[in-house]
XYZ file of C-alpha atoms in Angstrom:
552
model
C -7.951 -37.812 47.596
C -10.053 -34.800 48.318
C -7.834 -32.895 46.566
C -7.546 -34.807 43.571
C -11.528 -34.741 43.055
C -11.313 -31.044 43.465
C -8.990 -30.724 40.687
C -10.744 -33.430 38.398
C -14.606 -31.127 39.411
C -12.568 -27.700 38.364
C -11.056 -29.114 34.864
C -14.818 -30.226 34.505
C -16.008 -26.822 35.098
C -13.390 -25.306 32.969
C -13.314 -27.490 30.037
C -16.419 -25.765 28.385
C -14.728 -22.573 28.584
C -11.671 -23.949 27.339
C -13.406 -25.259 24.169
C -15.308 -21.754 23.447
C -12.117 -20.227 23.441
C -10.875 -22.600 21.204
C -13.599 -22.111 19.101
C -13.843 -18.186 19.075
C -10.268 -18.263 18.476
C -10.264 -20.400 15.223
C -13.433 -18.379 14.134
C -11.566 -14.865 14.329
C -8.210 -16.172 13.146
C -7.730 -14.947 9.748
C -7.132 -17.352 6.603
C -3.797 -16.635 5.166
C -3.236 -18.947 2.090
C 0.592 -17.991 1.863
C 0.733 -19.494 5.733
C 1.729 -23.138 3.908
C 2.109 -22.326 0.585
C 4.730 -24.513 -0.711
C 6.858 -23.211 -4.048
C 5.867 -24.253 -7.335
C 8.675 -25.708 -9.671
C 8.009 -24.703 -13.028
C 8.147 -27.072 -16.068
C 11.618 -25.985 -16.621
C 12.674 -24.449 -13.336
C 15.779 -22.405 -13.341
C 17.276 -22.793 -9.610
C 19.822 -20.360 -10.566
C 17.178 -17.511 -10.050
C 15.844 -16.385 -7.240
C 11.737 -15.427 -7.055
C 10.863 -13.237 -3.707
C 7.299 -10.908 -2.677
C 7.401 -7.843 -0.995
C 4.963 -5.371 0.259
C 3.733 -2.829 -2.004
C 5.712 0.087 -0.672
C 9.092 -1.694 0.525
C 12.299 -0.915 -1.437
C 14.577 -2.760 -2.530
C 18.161 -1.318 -3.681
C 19.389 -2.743 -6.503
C 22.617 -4.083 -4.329
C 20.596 -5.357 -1.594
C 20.368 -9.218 -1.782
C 16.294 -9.231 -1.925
C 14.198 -11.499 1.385
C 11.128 -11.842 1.343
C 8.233 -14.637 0.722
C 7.476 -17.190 -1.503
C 3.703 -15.883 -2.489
C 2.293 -12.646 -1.348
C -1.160 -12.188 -0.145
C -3.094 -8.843 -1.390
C -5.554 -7.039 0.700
C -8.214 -4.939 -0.212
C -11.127 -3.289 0.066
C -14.056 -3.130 -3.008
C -12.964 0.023 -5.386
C -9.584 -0.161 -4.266
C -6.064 -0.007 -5.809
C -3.702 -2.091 -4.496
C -0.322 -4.149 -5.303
C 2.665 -5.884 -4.224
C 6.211 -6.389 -5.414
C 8.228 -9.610 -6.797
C 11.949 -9.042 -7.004
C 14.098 -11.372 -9.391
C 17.767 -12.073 -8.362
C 20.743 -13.718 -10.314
C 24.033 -14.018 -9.513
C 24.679 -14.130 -13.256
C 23.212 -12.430 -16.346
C 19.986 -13.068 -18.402
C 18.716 -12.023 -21.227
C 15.366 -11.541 -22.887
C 13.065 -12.640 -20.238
C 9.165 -12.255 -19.810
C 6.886 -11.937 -17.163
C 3.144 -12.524 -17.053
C 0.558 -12.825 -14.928
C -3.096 -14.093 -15.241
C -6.169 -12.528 -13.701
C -7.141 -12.749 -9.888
C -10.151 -15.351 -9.807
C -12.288 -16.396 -6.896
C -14.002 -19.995 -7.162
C -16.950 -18.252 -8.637
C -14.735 -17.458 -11.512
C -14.919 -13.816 -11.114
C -11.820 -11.912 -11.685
C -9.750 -8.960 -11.151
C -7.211 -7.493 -13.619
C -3.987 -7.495 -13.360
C -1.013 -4.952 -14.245
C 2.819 -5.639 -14.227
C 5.242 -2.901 -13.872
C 9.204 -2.996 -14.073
C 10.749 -0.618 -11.871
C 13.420 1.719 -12.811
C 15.985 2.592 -10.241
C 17.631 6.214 -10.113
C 20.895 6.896 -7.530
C 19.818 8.397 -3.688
C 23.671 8.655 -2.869
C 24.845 5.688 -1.550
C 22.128 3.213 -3.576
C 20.641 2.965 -6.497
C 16.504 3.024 -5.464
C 13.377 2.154 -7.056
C 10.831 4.263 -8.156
C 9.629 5.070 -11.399
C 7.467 1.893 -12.763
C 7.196 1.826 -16.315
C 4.521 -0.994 -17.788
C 5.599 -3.952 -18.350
C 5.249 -4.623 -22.474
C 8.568 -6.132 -23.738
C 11.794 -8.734 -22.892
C 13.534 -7.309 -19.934
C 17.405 -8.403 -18.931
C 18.939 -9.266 -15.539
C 22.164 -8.157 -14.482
C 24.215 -10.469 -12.642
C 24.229 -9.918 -8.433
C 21.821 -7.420 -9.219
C 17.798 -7.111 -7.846
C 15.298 -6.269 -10.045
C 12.158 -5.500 -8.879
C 8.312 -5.711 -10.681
C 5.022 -4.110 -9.540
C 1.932 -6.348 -9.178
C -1.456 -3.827 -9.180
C -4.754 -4.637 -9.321
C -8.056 -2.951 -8.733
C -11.528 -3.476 -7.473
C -14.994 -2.110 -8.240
C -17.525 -1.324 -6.170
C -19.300 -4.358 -7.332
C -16.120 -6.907 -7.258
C -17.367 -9.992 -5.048
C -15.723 -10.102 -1.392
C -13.828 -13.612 -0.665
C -10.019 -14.637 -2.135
C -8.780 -14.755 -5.385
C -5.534 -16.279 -7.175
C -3.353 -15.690 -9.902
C -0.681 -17.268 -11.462
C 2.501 -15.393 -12.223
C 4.741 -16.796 -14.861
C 8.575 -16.009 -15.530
C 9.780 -16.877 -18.702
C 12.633 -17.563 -21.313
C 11.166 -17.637 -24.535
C 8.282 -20.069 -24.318
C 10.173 -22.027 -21.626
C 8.379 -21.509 -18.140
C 11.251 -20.852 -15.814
C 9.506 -19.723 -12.796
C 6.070 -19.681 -11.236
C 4.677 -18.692 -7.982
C 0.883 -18.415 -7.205
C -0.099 -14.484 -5.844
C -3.378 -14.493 -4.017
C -6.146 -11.477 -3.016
C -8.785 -10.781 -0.304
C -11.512 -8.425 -1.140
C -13.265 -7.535 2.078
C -16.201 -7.213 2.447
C -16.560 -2.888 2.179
C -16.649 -0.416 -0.281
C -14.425 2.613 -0.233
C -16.429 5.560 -1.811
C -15.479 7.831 -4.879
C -15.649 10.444 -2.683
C -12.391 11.143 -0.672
C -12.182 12.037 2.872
C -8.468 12.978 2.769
C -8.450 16.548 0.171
C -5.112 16.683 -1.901
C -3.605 19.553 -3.313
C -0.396 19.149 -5.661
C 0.646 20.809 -8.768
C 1.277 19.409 -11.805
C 3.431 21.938 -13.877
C 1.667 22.209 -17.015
C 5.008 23.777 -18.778
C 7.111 20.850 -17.661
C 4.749 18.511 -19.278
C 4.698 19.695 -22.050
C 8.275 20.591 -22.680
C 8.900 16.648 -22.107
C 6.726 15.762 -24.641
C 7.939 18.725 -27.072
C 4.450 19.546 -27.554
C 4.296 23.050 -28.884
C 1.433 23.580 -30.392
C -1.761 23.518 -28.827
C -3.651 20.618 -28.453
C -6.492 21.819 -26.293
C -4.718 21.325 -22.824
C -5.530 16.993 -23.932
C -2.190 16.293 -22.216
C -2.386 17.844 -19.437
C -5.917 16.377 -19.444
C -3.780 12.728 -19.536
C -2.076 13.581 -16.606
C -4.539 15.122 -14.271
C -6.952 12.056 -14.884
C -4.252 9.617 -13.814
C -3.759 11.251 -10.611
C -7.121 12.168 -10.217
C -7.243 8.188 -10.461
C -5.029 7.723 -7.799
C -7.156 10.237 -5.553
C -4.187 13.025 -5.924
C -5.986 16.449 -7.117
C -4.000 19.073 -9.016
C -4.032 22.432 -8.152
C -5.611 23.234 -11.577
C -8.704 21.108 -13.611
C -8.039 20.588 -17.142
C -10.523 23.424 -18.339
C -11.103 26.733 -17.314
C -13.666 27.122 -14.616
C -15.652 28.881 -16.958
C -15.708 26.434 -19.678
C -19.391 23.620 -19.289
C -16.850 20.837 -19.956
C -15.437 21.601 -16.695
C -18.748 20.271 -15.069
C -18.069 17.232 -15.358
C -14.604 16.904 -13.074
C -16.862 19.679 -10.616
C -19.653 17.295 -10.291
C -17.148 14.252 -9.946
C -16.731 13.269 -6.244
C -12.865 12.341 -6.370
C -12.236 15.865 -7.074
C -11.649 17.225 -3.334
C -10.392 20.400 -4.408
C -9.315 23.328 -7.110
C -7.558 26.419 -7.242
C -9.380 29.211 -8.767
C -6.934 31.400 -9.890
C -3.321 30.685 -10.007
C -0.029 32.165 -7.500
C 0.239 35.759 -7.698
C -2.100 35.490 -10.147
C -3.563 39.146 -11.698
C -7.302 39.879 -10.512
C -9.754 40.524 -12.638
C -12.713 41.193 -10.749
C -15.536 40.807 -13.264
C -14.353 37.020 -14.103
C -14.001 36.406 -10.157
C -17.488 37.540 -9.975
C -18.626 35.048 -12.741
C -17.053 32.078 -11.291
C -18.569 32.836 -7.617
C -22.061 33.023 -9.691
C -21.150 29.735 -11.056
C -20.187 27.966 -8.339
C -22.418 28.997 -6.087
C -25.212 27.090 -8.115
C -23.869 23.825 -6.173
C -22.552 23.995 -2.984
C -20.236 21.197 -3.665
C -19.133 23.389 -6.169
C -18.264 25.907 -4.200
C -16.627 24.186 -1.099
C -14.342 22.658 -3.478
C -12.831 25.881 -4.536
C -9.807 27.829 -3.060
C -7.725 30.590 -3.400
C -3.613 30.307 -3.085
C -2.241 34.056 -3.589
C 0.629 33.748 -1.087
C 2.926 30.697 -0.380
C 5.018 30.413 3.127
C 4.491 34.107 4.586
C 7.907 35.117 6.446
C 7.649 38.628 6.999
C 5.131 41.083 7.534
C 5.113 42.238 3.818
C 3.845 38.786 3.179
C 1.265 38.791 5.572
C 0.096 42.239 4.248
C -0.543 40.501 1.124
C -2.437 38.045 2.256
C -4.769 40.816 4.161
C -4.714 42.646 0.835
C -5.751 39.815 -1.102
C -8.402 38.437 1.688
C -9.871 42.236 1.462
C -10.287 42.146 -2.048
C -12.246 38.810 -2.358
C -14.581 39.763 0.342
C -15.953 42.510 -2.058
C -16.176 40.236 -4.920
C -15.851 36.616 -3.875
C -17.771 36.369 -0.887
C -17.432 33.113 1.371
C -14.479 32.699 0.160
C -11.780 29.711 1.066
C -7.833 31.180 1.155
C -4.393 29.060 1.916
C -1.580 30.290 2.343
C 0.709 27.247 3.729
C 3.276 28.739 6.752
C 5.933 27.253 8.519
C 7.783 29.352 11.123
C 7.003 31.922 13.629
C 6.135 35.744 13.113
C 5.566 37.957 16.225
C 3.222 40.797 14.648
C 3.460 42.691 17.416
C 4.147 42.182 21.297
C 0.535 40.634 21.666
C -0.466 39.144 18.050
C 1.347 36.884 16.047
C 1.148 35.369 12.602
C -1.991 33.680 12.516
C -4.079 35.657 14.615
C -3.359 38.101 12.092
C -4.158 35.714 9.595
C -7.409 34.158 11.065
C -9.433 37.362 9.162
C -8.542 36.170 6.217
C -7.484 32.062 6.167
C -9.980 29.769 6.453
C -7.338 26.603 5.093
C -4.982 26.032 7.682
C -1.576 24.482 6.306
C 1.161 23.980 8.284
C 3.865 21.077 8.633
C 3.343 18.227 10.713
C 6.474 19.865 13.262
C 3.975 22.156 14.015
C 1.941 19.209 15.653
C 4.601 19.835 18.753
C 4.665 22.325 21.235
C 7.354 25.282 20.952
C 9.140 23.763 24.155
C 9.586 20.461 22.440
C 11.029 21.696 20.065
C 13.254 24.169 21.679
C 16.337 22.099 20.348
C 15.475 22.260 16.499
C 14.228 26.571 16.820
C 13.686 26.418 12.827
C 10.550 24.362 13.702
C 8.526 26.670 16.222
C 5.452 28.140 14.238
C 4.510 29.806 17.109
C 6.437 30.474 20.762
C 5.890 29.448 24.064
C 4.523 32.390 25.189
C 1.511 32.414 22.090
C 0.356 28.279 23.306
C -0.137 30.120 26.914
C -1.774 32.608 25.073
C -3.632 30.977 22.755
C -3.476 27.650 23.479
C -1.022 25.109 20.876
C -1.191 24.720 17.562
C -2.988 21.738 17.843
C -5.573 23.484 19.819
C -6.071 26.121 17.834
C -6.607 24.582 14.457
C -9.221 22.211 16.746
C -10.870 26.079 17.447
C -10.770 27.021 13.580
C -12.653 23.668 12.291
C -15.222 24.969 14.892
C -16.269 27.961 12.663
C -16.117 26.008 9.457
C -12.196 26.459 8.431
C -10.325 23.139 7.093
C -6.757 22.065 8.356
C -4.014 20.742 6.207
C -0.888 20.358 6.405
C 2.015 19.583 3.678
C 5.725 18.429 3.546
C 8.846 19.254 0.867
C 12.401 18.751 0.902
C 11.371 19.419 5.125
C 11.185 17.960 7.634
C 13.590 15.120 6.429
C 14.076 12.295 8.796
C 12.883 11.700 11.486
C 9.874 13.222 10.223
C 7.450 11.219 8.033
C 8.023 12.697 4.631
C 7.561 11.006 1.116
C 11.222 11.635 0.115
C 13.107 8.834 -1.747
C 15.527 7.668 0.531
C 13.248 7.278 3.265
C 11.621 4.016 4.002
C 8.670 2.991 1.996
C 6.486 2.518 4.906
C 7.495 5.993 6.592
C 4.967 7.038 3.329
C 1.890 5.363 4.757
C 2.614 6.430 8.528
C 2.406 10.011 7.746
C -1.149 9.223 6.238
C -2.297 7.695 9.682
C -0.570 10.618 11.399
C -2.672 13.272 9.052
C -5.928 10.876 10.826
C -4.436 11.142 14.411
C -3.953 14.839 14.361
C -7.343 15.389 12.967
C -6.194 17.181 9.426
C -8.427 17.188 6.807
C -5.861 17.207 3.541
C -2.704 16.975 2.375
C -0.653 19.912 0.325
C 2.132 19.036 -1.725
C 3.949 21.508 -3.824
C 4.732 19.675 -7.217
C 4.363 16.145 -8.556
C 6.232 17.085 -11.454
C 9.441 19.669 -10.721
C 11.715 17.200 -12.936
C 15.305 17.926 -13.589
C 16.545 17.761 -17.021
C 16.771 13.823 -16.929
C 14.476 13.273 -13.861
C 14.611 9.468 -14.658
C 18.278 9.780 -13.145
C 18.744 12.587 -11.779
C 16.728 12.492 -8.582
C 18.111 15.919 -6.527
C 15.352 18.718 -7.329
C 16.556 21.685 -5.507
C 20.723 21.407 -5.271
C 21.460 24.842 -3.982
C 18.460 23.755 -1.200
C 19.495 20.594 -0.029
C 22.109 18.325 -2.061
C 21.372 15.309 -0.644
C 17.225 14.779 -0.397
C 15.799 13.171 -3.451
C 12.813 13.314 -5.590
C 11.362 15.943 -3.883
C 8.364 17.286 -5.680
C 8.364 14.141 -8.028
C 6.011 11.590 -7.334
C 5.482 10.877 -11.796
C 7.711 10.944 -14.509
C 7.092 11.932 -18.021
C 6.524 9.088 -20.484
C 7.667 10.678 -23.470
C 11.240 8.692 -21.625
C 9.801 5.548 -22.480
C 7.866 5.907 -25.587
C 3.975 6.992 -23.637
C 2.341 9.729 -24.126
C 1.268 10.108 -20.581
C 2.923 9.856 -17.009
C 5.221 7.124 -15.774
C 3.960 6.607 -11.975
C 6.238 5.556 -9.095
C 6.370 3.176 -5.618
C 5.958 6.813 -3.939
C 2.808 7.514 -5.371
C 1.503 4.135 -5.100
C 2.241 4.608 -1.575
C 0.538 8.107 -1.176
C -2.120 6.975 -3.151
C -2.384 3.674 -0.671
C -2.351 6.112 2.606
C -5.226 7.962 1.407
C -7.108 5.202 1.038
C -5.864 4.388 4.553
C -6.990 7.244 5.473
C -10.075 6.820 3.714
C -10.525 3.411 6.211
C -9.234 5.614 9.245
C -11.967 7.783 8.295
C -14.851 5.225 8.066
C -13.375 3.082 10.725
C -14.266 6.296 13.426
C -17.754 6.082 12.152
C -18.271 2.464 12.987
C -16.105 1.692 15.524
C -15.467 5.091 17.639
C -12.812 7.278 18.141
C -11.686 5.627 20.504
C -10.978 2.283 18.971
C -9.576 3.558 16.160
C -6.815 5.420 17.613
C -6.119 2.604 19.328
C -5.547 0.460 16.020
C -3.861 4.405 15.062
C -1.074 3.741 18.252
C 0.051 0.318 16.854
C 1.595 2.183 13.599
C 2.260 5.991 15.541
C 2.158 7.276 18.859
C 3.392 10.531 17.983
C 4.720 12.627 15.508
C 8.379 11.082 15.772
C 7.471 7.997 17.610
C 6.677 5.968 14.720
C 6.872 2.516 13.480
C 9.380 2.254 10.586
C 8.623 -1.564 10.862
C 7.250 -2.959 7.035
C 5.218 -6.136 9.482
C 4.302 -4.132 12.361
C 2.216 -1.724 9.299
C 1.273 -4.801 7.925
C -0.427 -6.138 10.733
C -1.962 -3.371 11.699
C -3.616 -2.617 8.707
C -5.139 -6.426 8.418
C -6.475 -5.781 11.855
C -8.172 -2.372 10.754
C -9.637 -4.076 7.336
C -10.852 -7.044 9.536
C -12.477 -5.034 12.093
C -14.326 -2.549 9.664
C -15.469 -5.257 7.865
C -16.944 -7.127 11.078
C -18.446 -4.105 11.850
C -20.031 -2.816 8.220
C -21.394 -6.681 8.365
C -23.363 -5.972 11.802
């Protein structure tokens, strides 16, 4: 009896308790309207096609039978870009089909636009892959037992109201509504700001462009213009700004806070030291002018001649350029003599570091892949490992990047096209857990002859990695005067705006609980999630958190 009134006086005590958890539980779970969304059969539903969402960055072969969800559910932050995927299936042909889809409005009635893309798929070996996404504008066909995949963007302003929107996509044949589903968006409650804290560096081949477009005679570099501002919209610098630096209407892209970064004068460029002189007089006016500028005379140093250059060079802009910022992005070892090695020698004269993220591992682990040692065991005893040096460098000012190519391949994050969408984003949050300030990539635009199928960009190099140096594709294919984008550069452009929440997400949570959130997706450089959900959630619980915490 005793016993019994013990129990009954504890359940008493504990029942409070019980119901605060309850209640702080139901107050913190998130509202997911896709959670019991139930399918919506259209006014002349055709059950013979199949209607599936996928994430933004997951691919889906053309063979591969697509799974997925019903709705999808869009998260974003205020002046954001982000997207999803719908895939249509059919085990037998169609022809001359439509898609639409309406605005994303809240209850308020505000809205967000909406884009459609169709994707084009080009062969990776053993499937045919999805990348470039050309806008959606005409009738599009199905081919029997084959996917076909569509890319849902939308973005934000700074002023776009937080709280969920919906939109209605439509599937058509002719005017007959064949298939419907309901897409929905959170805005949370932050703003990410023009300014980016990730720096890019890519180039975008100014020949190739305009040999696509077989534009030979001048037209006052308005083109290339196109092009830069569309990556420059998806927070990807070139190497080189529409105008010369000398020109006012350059001003405007210097002053603009997307623009992270610019080369002043070109690879192996000729000096001429009265112009250098004129641009440092320039650019000096602003120093955000200045620290925007770089220098890129020498590309992967191998040999001591190289590494004479790059003293050459460093010596010459001291006299004429002074304060100067120099890459010159390195990826193996060079013992300059028995006590010195490469970038000791090089710390006179580099102040951008840019190395490959194999570098982010000591020379003993990665005594089994020798190709991958930027510097041996016996230089981390001497000078502690890469890792700590580069921590050493940002102490007197210098910046840290570090860049990928047709290297490392798997199982190295890369952005090549047979790797997993997802492995795209992860190398983002690996750039934030290693402390790198910016990302280097080598060309967005090194096309083959028909880049729209043939994906292999350096065949003597390595015959099987695809769309390397290729993250847009010339629209003079398809009728635009402009670029074609792709899922890879959605995805880059998505993990620097991870980055960007990485970034803002140390500020107002601490270091410490945001490399927790960092651990979920990568522990280390090759212990990695390659899990689409396990990204997924991760990222929700980042958004959530920051925006709990800009609220407070």
């Amino acid at each position: 009896m005793r016993r019994n009134n013990y129990i009954k006086k504890l359940c008493l005590l504990l029942l409070p308790v019980l119901l605060v958890s309850v209640f702080l539980y139901s107050c913190n779970k998130e509202f997911d309207p896709t959670k019991d969304y139930k399918p919506i059969i259209a006014e002349h539903e055709d059950s013979t096609l199949k209607l599936t969402f996928v994430h933004s960055f997951t691919k889906v072969a053309q063979d591969e039978k697509p799974k997925g969800n019903n709705s999808y559910y869009i998260r974003l932050a205020k002046n954001e870009i982000e997207g999803c995927q719908f895939v249509l299936y059919s085990e037998n042909d169609k022809e001359n089909l439509t898609a639409e889809i309406t605005e994303f409005k809240n209850e308020a009635g505000d809205a967000i636009p909406a884009e459609l893309f169709i994707e084009h798929y080009i062969s990776t070996g053993d499937a045919m892959t999805p990348d470039p996404i050309v806008p959606l504008s005409s009738e599009f066909n199905l081919e029997g037992s084959k996917s076909q995949a569509f890319y849902i963007k939308i973005k934000t302003t700074p002023d776009t109201p937080a709280g969920i929107y919906e939109a209605m996509l439509s599937i058509k044949d002719g005017s007959k509504t064949i298939k419907q589903a309901k897409v929905f968006a959170k805005v949370w409650d932050f703003t990410l700001s023009e300014a980016t804290a990730c720096t890019t560096a890519m180039d975008l081949s100014h020949w190739a462009v305009y040999v696509k477009h077989e534009q030979w005679d001048s037209d006052d570099n308005e083109l290339y213009k196109i092009y830069y501002d569309y990556l420059l919209e998806n927070r990807v610098n070139a190497y080189y700004l529409p105008y010369d630096l000398l020109d006012p209407r350059v001003d405007e892209y210097l002053d603009n806070p997307r623009v992270t970064s610019f080369c002043i004068t070109g690879y192996k460029t000729d000096y001429n030291f009265d112009r250098l002189r004129a641009i440092h007089e320039k650019l000096s006016q602003k120093e955000e002018w200045f620290d925007k500028g770089y220098f890129y005379y020498v590309d992967e140093p191998t040999d001591m001649h190289l590494l004479n250059e790059i003293e050459f060079h460093g010596m010459n802009l001291e006299t004429v350029y002074p304060g100067y910022r120099m890459v010159a992005p390195f990826f193996t070892d060079i013992a300059v003599d028995y006590k010195t090695d490469q970038i000791e020698f090089m710390s006179d004269y580099i102040r951008i570091w840019c190395n490959k993220p194999y570098a982010y591992k000591t020379a003993k682990e990665n005594k089994k892949e020798p190709k991958y040692i930027v510097q041996s065991e016996k230089y981390d005893k001497q000078y502690g490992t890469y890792a700590e040096r580069m921590e050493e460098f940002k102490k007197r000012g210098d910046k840290v990047w570090w860049y990928v190519c047709w290297e490392p391949q798997d199982p190295y994050t890369n952005i090549l096209m047979e790797q997993k969408g997802v492995v795209h984003r992860v190398l983002f949050w690996q750039q934030k857990q290693y402390n790198v300030d910016g990302f280097l990539y080598y060309a967005v635009n090194n096309w083959t002859e028909n880049a729209w199928e043939d994906a292999i960009t350096g065949k003597h190099l390595m015959p099987h990695v695809y769309g390397d140096g290729v993250l847009i594709y010339d629209g003079a294919h398809v009728g635009i005067r402009g670029p074609v984008g792709s899922l890879r550069l959605e995805a880059v452009r998505d993990g620097i705006e991870d980055f960007e929440y990485l970034t803002m997400a140390e500020k107002e949570l601490g270091k410490k609980k945001t490399n927790k959130i960092i651990k979920k997706v990568s522990k280390s450089i090759l212990d990695y999630t390659k899990n689409d959900e396990t990204f997924v959630k991760a990222r929700i619980e980042l958004g959530n958190k920051l925006e709990k915490a800009l609220k407070k």
